[in-house]
Amino acid sequence: MHTVTLNNGVDMPILGFGVYQIPPEQTERAVSEALAAGYRLLDTAAAYGNEEAVGRAVENSGIAREELFVTTKLWVQDAPAQANTKRAFETSLTKLGLDYLDLYLMHQPYGDVYGQWRAMEDLTREGRVKAIGVANFHSDRLVDLIVNNDITPAVDQIETHPFFQRVADQKIMRDHGVRMQSWGGFAEGRNNLFTHPLLSEIAEQHGKSVAQVVLRWLIRRDVVAIPKSVRAERMAENIDVFDFELTDDQMTAIAGLDTGASLFFDHRDPEMVTWLAKRRLDA
Ligand SMILES: NC(=O)c1ccc[n+]([C@@H]2O[C@H](COP(=O)([O-])OP(=O)(O)OC[C@H]3O[C@@H](n4cnc5c(N)ncnc54)[C@H](OP(=O)(O)O)[C@@H]3O)[C@@H](O)[C@H]2O)c1
């Protein structure tokens, strides 16, 4: 598996497996199949409700811990966020059955962000996590976090797909040494992504699928991708993307699909902030 090196020297696979919206009862099978297909990066979250199933699949895989790269995410914490974050971290780690995490992400840019981040910094210093990062941080919030804290996030995981390409955000991340990771790389199929005429034409030119073209496009941009699928044949398809390269003309053509707008929700929308703020996990 090809890797990228994060700002603290930790290597991360450039392609992994996401488990958002996989029901807990299907997750162990799906993750076991993904590991058998060759995935080594697993992306879950406390909020997905399937960390225990991910942990069972990891344990049953027999794969050495150091060969795996496991990410989970901290849900929004109330003050005192430092204590609450450490408790939430222990809960996630216990559910996953692990004694360290490779990457711990702050899931949303809300709540006591500073308290959460300082607790995450402590977890890194204590060796409990190899790297820490954030998700859904727009560039202004990301830079604010960077300039006012000790540890720069290794990763910002944000909505990124052909219809919302985040080129300006990626430049700011690069300038600060933050690795961009795409969530919703297929836009969950919205805008008829899998039958899009331009993407289909490019796919045909390479004898590949639209999904493979999209993943190759992300990888060519140095963006870490974590496609989700519950189907073994698609898991195999989605990891089989290292034997072709998009041309510069094809990259330019795909760049033309950017609408500059989210297909899901805007993390700056006050209604969304209010809605997410009401959600709390038990942990
Ligand atoms: N940080 C955040 O706030 C955040 C938010 C969303 C997602 N994420 C992470 O990012 C990961 C990926 O995003 P996502 O799950 O939202 O969506 P996604 O990967 O963009 O799309 C998943 C959808 O594409 C389908 N699919 C997968 N491979 C396919 C293929 N080769 N051909 C046709 N259809 C295919 C899947 O269907 P089947 O399953 O039926 O195959 C599923 O409906 C998540 O699992 C999660 O780990 C993070």
CSV table of C-alpha atoms and ligand atoms in Angstrom, one decimal:
chain,number,residue,atom,x,y,z
A,1,MET,CA,0.0,0.0,0.0
A,2,HIS,CA,1.3,3.5,-0.9
A,3,THR,CA,1.7,5.7,2.1
A,4,VAL,CA,2.1,9.4,2.8
A,5,THR,CA,4.2,10.8,5.7
A,6,LEU,CA,2.3,13.0,8.1
A,7,ASN,CA,3.8,16.2,9.7
A,8,ASN,CA,5.1,14.2,12.7
A,9,GLY,CA,6.8,11.5,10.6
A,10,VAL,CA,4.1,8.9,10.9
A,11,ASP,CA,3.3,7.0,7.7
A,12,MET,CA,-0.4,6.7,6.7
A,13,PRO,CA,-1.8,4.6,3.8
A,14,ILE,CA,-3.1,6.9,1.1
A,15,LEU,CA,-6.2,4.7,0.6
A,16,GLY,CA,-8.3,3.2,3.4
A,17,PHE,CA,-11.7,1.9,4.3
A,18,GLY,CA,-14.5,4.0,5.8
A,19,VAL,CA,-17.3,2.5,7.8
A,20,TYR,CA,-19.8,5.4,8.2
A,21,GLN,CA,-23.4,4.3,7.9
A,22,ILE,CA,-22.5,0.6,8.0
A,23,PRO,CA,-24.8,-0.8,10.7
A,24,PRO,CA,-23.0,-2.4,13.6
A,25,GLU,CA,-24.4,-5.8,12.8
A,26,GLN,CA,-22.8,-5.6,9.3
A,27,THR,CA,-19.6,-3.9,10.3
A,28,GLU,CA,-17.5,-6.9,11.5
A,29,ARG,CA,-18.1,-8.8,8.2
A,30,ALA,CA,-17.5,-5.7,6.1
A,31,VAL,CA,-14.2,-4.8,7.9
A,32,SER,CA,-13.1,-8.4,7.7
A,33,GLU,CA,-13.7,-8.4,4.0
A,34,ALA,CA,-11.9,-5.1,3.6
A,35,LEU,CA,-8.9,-6.4,5.5
A,36,ALA,CA,-8.8,-9.5,3.4
A,37,ALA,CA,-9.0,-7.3,0.3
A,38,GLY,CA,-5.8,-5.5,1.4
A,39,TYR,CA,-7.0,-2.4,3.2
A,40,ARG,CA,-4.9,-1.5,6.2
A,41,LEU,CA,-6.4,1.9,7.1
A,42,LEU,CA,-9.7,1.8,8.9
A,43,ASP,CA,-11.8,4.9,9.5
A,44,THR,CA,-14.5,4.9,12.2
A,45,ALA,CA,-15.9,7.3,14.8
A,46,ALA,CA,-17.5,7.1,18.2
A,47,ALA,CA,-20.6,8.6,16.5
A,48,TYR,CA,-20.8,5.8,14.0
A,49,GLY,CA,-21.7,3.3,16.8
A,50,ASN,CA,-19.6,0.5,15.2
A,51,GLU,CA,-16.3,0.7,16.9
A,52,GLU,CA,-16.8,-2.6,18.8
A,53,ALA,CA,-17.5,-4.4,15.5
A,54,VAL,CA,-14.4,-2.8,13.9
A,55,GLY,CA,-12.4,-4.0,16.9
A,56,ARG,CA,-13.7,-7.6,16.6
A,57,ALA,CA,-12.8,-7.7,12.9
A,58,VAL,CA,-9.3,-6.4,13.7
A,59,GLU,CA,-8.8,-8.9,16.4
A,60,ASN,CA,-10.0,-11.8,14.3
A,61,SER,CA,-7.9,-10.8,11.3
A,62,GLY,CA,-4.6,-11.9,12.8
A,63,ILE,CA,-2.9,-9.0,11.2
A,64,ALA,CA,-0.1,-7.5,13.2
A,65,ARG,CA,-1.2,-4.3,15.0
A,66,GLU,CA,1.7,-2.3,13.5
A,67,GLU,CA,0.5,-3.1,10.0
A,68,LEU,CA,-2.8,-1.5,10.7
A,69,PHE,CA,-3.7,2.2,10.8
A,70,VAL,CA,-6.8,2.7,12.8
A,71,THR,CA,-8.6,6.1,13.0
A,72,THR,CA,-11.5,7.0,15.2
A,73,LYS,CA,-13.1,10.3,16.0
A,74,LEU,CA,-14.0,12.2,19.2
A,75,TRP,CA,-17.6,13.5,19.3
A,76,VAL,CA,-18.3,17.1,20.5
A,77,GLN,CA,-17.6,17.4,24.2
A,78,ASP,CA,-18.9,19.7,26.8
A,79,ALA,CA,-16.7,21.5,29.4
A,80,PRO,CA,-14.7,20.4,31.2
A,81,ALA,CA,-13.6,19.1,27.8
A,82,GLN,CA,-10.2,17.9,28.8
A,83,ALA,CA,-11.5,15.4,31.3
A,84,ASN,CA,-14.4,14.5,29.0
A,85,THR,CA,-12.2,14.0,26.0
A,86,LYS,CA,-9.9,11.6,27.9
A,87,ARG,CA,-12.9,9.6,29.0
A,88,ALA,CA,-14.3,9.5,25.5
A,89,PHE,CA,-10.9,8.4,24.2
A,90,GLU,CA,-10.7,5.5,26.7
A,91,THR,CA,-14.2,4.4,25.8
A,92,SER,CA,-13.3,4.3,22.1
A,93,LEU,CA,-10.1,2.5,22.7
A,94,THR,CA,-11.8,-0.1,24.9
A,95,LYS,CA,-14.5,-0.6,22.3
A,96,LEU,CA,-11.9,-1.0,19.6
A,97,GLY,CA,-9.9,-3.4,21.8
A,98,LEU,CA,-6.7,-1.5,21.1
A,99,ASP,CA,-4.0,-0.1,23.3
A,100,TYR,CA,-3.2,2.8,21.0
A,101,LEU,CA,-4.7,4.6,18.1
A,102,ASP,CA,-2.9,5.6,14.9
A,103,LEU,CA,-5.0,8.7,14.3
A,104,TYR,CA,-7.6,10.5,16.6
A,105,LEU,CA,-9.7,13.2,14.9
A,106,MET,CA,-11.8,15.9,16.5
A,107,HIS,CA,-15.0,15.1,14.5
A,108,GLN,CA,-16.6,18.5,14.5
A,109,PRO,CA,-15.3,22.1,14.9
A,110,TYR,CA,-17.8,22.7,17.7
A,111,GLY,CA,-18.1,22.7,21.5
A,112,ASP,CA,-15.0,23.4,23.6
A,113,VAL,CA,-12.6,22.9,20.7
A,114,TYR,CA,-9.6,24.2,22.6
A,115,GLY,CA,-10.2,22.0,25.6
A,116,GLN,CA,-10.7,19.0,23.3
A,117,TRP,CA,-7.5,19.8,21.4
A,118,ARG,CA,-5.4,20.2,24.5
A,119,ALA,CA,-6.5,16.8,25.8
A,120,MET,CA,-5.7,15.3,22.4
A,121,GLU,CA,-2.2,16.9,22.5
A,122,ASP,CA,-1.8,15.2,25.9
A,123,LEU,CA,-2.8,11.9,24.5
A,124,THR,CA,-0.1,12.3,21.8
A,125,ARG,CA,2.6,13.2,24.4
A,126,GLU,CA,1.6,10.2,26.5
A,127,GLY,CA,2.0,7.9,23.4
A,128,ARG,CA,-1.7,6.9,23.4
A,129,VAL,CA,-2.1,8.1,19.8
A,130,LYS,CA,0.4,8.3,17.0
A,131,ALA,CA,-1.2,11.4,15.4
A,132,ILE,CA,-4.0,13.8,16.0
A,133,GLY,CA,-6.1,15.8,13.6
A,134,VAL,CA,-9.4,17.3,12.9
A,135,ALA,CA,-12.4,16.9,10.6
A,136,ASN,CA,-14.8,19.3,9.0
A,137,PHE,CA,-12.6,22.3,9.9
A,138,HIS,CA,-12.8,25.1,7.3
A,139,SER,CA,-9.5,26.9,6.7
A,140,ASP,CA,-10.1,29.8,9.1
A,141,ARG,CA,-10.9,27.5,12.0
A,142,LEU,CA,-8.0,25.2,11.1
A,143,VAL,CA,-5.5,28.1,11.0
A,144,ASP,CA,-6.8,29.5,14.3
A,145,LEU,CA,-6.3,26.1,15.9
A,146,ILE,CA,-2.8,25.9,14.5
A,147,VAL,CA,-1.6,29.3,15.5
A,148,ASN,CA,-2.9,29.1,19.1
A,149,ASN,CA,-1.7,25.6,20.0
A,150,ASP,CA,1.4,23.5,20.2
A,151,ILE,CA,0.7,20.6,17.9
A,152,THR,CA,-0.5,21.2,14.3
A,153,PRO,CA,-3.1,18.8,13.2
A,154,ALA,CA,-1.6,16.0,11.1
A,155,VAL,CA,-4.9,15.7,9.1
A,156,ASP,CA,-8.0,17.6,8.2
A,157,GLN,CA,-10.7,15.2,7.0
A,158,ILE,CA,-13.2,17.2,4.9
A,159,GLU,CA,-15.9,16.6,2.3
A,160,THR,CA,-13.9,16.3,-1.0
A,161,HIS,CA,-15.2,14.8,-4.3
A,162,PRO,CA,-15.3,15.8,-8.0
A,163,PHE,CA,-18.2,18.2,-7.3
A,164,PHE,CA,-16.5,19.9,-4.3
A,165,GLN,CA,-12.8,19.8,-4.8
A,166,ARG,CA,-11.4,22.0,-2.0
A,167,VAL,CA,-8.4,23.2,-3.9
A,168,ALA,CA,-8.0,26.5,-1.9
A,169,ASP,CA,-8.4,24.6,1.4
A,170,GLN,CA,-5.8,22.1,0.3
A,171,LYS,CA,-3.3,24.8,-0.5
A,172,ILE,CA,-3.7,26.3,3.0
A,173,MET,CA,-3.3,22.8,4.5
A,174,ARG,CA,-0.2,22.3,2.5
A,175,ASP,CA,1.2,25.7,3.6
A,176,HIS,CA,0.7,24.5,7.2
A,177,GLY,CA,1.8,20.9,6.8
A,178,VAL,CA,-1.6,19.4,7.3
A,179,ARG,CA,-2.6,16.4,5.2
A,180,MET,CA,-6.0,16.6,3.5
A,181,GLN,CA,-8.2,13.5,3.7
A,182,SER,CA,-11.4,13.2,1.7
A,183,TRP,CA,-14.7,12.0,3.2
A,184,GLY,CA,-17.5,11.2,0.8
A,185,GLY,CA,-15.0,10.8,-2.0
A,186,PHE,CA,-17.8,9.4,-4.2
A,187,ALA,CA,-20.2,12.1,-2.9
A,188,GLU,CA,-22.1,9.0,-1.7
A,189,GLY,CA,-23.2,8.7,-5.3
A,190,ARG,CA,-25.0,12.0,-5.4
A,191,ASN,CA,-25.2,14.0,-8.7
A,192,ASN,CA,-25.2,10.5,-10.4
A,193,LEU,CA,-21.5,10.4,-9.9
A,194,PHE,CA,-21.2,6.8,-10.9
A,195,THR,CA,-22.8,7.4,-14.3
A,196,HIS,CA,-21.4,10.9,-14.8
A,197,PRO,CA,-20.7,11.3,-18.6
A,198,LEU,CA,-17.2,12.8,-18.3
A,199,LEU,CA,-16.1,10.5,-15.5
A,200,SER,CA,-17.5,7.5,-17.5
A,201,GLU,CA,-15.6,8.6,-20.6
A,202,ILE,CA,-12.3,8.8,-18.7
A,203,ALA,CA,-13.0,5.5,-17.0
A,204,GLU,CA,-13.6,3.8,-20.4
A,205,GLN,CA,-10.3,5.3,-21.7
A,206,HIS,CA,-8.4,3.4,-19.0
A,207,GLY,CA,-10.6,0.3,-18.9
A,208,LYS,CA,-11.4,1.2,-15.3
A,209,SER,CA,-14.6,2.2,-13.4
A,210,VAL,CA,-15.8,5.7,-12.4
A,211,ALA,CA,-15.1,4.8,-8.8
A,212,GLN,CA,-11.5,3.9,-9.7
A,213,VAL,CA,-11.1,7.1,-11.6
A,214,VAL,CA,-12.3,9.2,-8.7
A,215,LEU,CA,-10.0,7.5,-6.3
A,216,ARG,CA,-7.0,7.8,-8.7
A,217,TRP,CA,-7.9,11.5,-9.0
A,218,LEU,CA,-7.8,12.0,-5.2
A,219,ILE,CA,-4.5,10.1,-4.9
A,220,ARG,CA,-2.9,12.1,-7.7
A,221,ARG,CA,-3.8,15.2,-5.7
A,222,ASP,CA,-2.1,13.7,-2.6
A,223,VAL,CA,-5.4,13.4,-0.8
A,224,VAL,CA,-6.0,10.4,1.4
A,225,ALA,CA,-9.2,8.5,0.4
A,226,ILE,CA,-11.4,6.3,2.5
A,227,PRO,CA,-14.2,4.9,0.3
A,228,LYS,CA,-17.0,2.9,2.0
A,229,SER,CA,-18.7,-0.1,0.6
A,230,VAL,CA,-20.5,-3.1,2.1
A,231,ARG,CA,-19.9,-5.2,-1.0
A,232,ALA,CA,-16.7,-7.3,-1.3
A,233,GLU,CA,-16.5,-6.9,-5.1
A,234,ARG,CA,-16.5,-3.1,-4.7
A,235,MET,CA,-14.0,-3.2,-1.9
A,236,ALA,CA,-11.7,-5.1,-4.3
A,237,GLU,CA,-12.5,-2.6,-7.1
A,238,ASN,CA,-11.8,0.4,-5.0
A,239,ILE,CA,-8.3,-0.8,-3.9
A,240,ASP,CA,-7.3,-1.7,-7.4
A,241,VAL,CA,-6.3,1.8,-8.4
A,242,PHE,CA,-2.5,1.7,-8.5
A,243,ASP,CA,-1.9,0.4,-12.0
A,244,PHE,CA,-3.0,3.4,-14.0
A,245,GLU,CA,-2.5,7.2,-14.0
A,246,LEU,CA,-4.7,10.0,-15.2
A,247,THR,CA,-3.3,12.3,-17.8
A,248,ASP,CA,-2.9,16.1,-17.3
A,249,ASP,CA,-5.8,16.7,-19.7
A,250,GLN,CA,-8.0,14.3,-17.7
A,251,MET,CA,-7.1,16.1,-14.4
A,252,THR,CA,-7.9,19.4,-16.0
A,253,ALA,CA,-11.3,18.1,-17.3
A,254,ILE,CA,-12.2,16.7,-13.9
A,255,ALA,CA,-11.2,20.1,-12.3
A,256,GLY,CA,-14.0,21.6,-14.4
A,257,LEU,CA,-16.6,19.6,-12.4
A,258,ASP,CA,-16.0,21.6,-9.2
A,259,THR,CA,-19.1,23.5,-8.1
A,260,GLY,CA,-17.3,24.9,-5.0
A,261,ALA,CA,-20.3,23.9,-2.8
A,262,SER,CA,-21.1,21.1,-0.4
A,263,LEU,CA,-23.5,18.4,-1.5
A,264,PHE,CA,-24.2,17.5,2.2
A,265,PHE,CA,-24.2,20.3,4.7
A,266,ASP,CA,-22.3,23.5,5.4
A,267,HIS,CA,-20.5,23.4,8.7
A,268,ARG,CA,-20.8,27.2,8.8
A,269,ASP,CA,-24.6,27.1,8.5
A,270,PRO,CA,-26.1,28.3,11.8
A,271,GLU,CA,-28.9,25.7,11.6
A,272,MET,CA,-26.4,22.9,11.2
A,273,VAL,CA,-24.3,24.2,14.1
A,274,THR,CA,-27.5,24.2,16.2
A,275,TRP,CA,-28.5,20.8,15.1
A,276,LEU,CA,-25.1,19.2,15.7
A,277,ALA,CA,-24.8,21.0,19.1
A,278,LYS,CA,-27.8,19.2,20.4
A,279,ARG,CA,-26.3,15.8,19.7
A,280,ARG,CA,-24.3,14.2,22.5
A,281,LEU,CA,-23.0,10.7,22.8
A,282,ASP,CA,-23.2,8.8,26.1
A,283,ALA,CA,-19.5,8.5,26.4
B,1,LIG,N1,-15.5,13.2,9.1
B,1,LIG,C1,-16.8,13.2,8.7
B,1,LIG,O1,-17.6,14.0,9.2
B,1,LIG,C2,-17.2,12.2,7.7
B,1,LIG,C3,-18.4,12.3,7.1
B,1,LIG,C4,-18.8,11.3,6.2
B,1,LIG,C5,-17.9,10.3,5.9
B,1,LIG,N2,-16.7,10.2,6.6
B,1,LIG,C6,-15.8,9.0,6.3
B,1,LIG,O2,-15.6,8.9,4.9
B,1,LIG,C7,-15.9,7.6,4.5
B,1,LIG,C8,-16.4,7.7,3.0
B,1,LIG,O3,-17.5,8.5,2.9
B,1,LIG,P1,-19.0,8.0,2.8
B,1,LIG,O4,-19.2,6.7,3.4
B,1,LIG,O5,-19.9,9.1,3.3
B,1,LIG,O6,-19.3,7.9,1.2
B,1,LIG,P2,-18.6,7.5,-0.1
B,1,LIG,O7,-17.4,6.6,0.1
B,1,LIG,O8,-18.5,8.7,-0.9
B,1,LIG,O9,-19.7,6.6,-0.9
B,1,LIG,C9,-20.2,5.4,-0.4
B,1,LIG,C10,-21.3,5.0,-1.3
B,1,LIG,O10,-20.8,4.6,-2.6
B,1,LIG,C11,-21.1,3.2,-2.9
B,1,LIG,N3,-20.0,2.6,-3.6
B,1,LIG,C12,-18.8,2.3,-3.0
B,1,LIG,N4,-17.9,1.8,-3.9
B,1,LIG,C13,-18.6,1.8,-5.1
B,1,LIG,C14,-18.3,1.4,-6.4
B,1,LIG,N5,-17.1,0.9,-6.7
B,1,LIG,N6,-19.2,1.4,-7.4
B,1,LIG,C15,-20.5,1.9,-7.1
B,1,LIG,N7,-20.9,2.4,-5.8
B,1,LIG,C16,-19.9,2.3,-4.9
B,1,LIG,C17,-21.5,2.6,-1.6
B,1,LIG,O11,-22.5,1.6,-1.7
B,1,LIG,P3,-22.3,0.1,-1.1
B,1,LIG,O12,-21.8,0.3,0.3
B,1,LIG,O13,-23.7,-0.4,-1.2
B,1,LIG,O14,-21.3,-0.5,-2.0
B,1,LIG,C18,-22.1,3.8,-0.8
B,1,LIG,O15,-23.4,4.0,-1.2
B,1,LIG,C19,-17.0,7.2,5.5
B,1,LIG,O16,-17.3,5.8,5.5
B,1,LIG,C20,-16.4,7.7,6.8
B,1,LIG,O17,-15.4,6.8,7.2
B,1,LIG,C21,-16.4,11.1,7.5
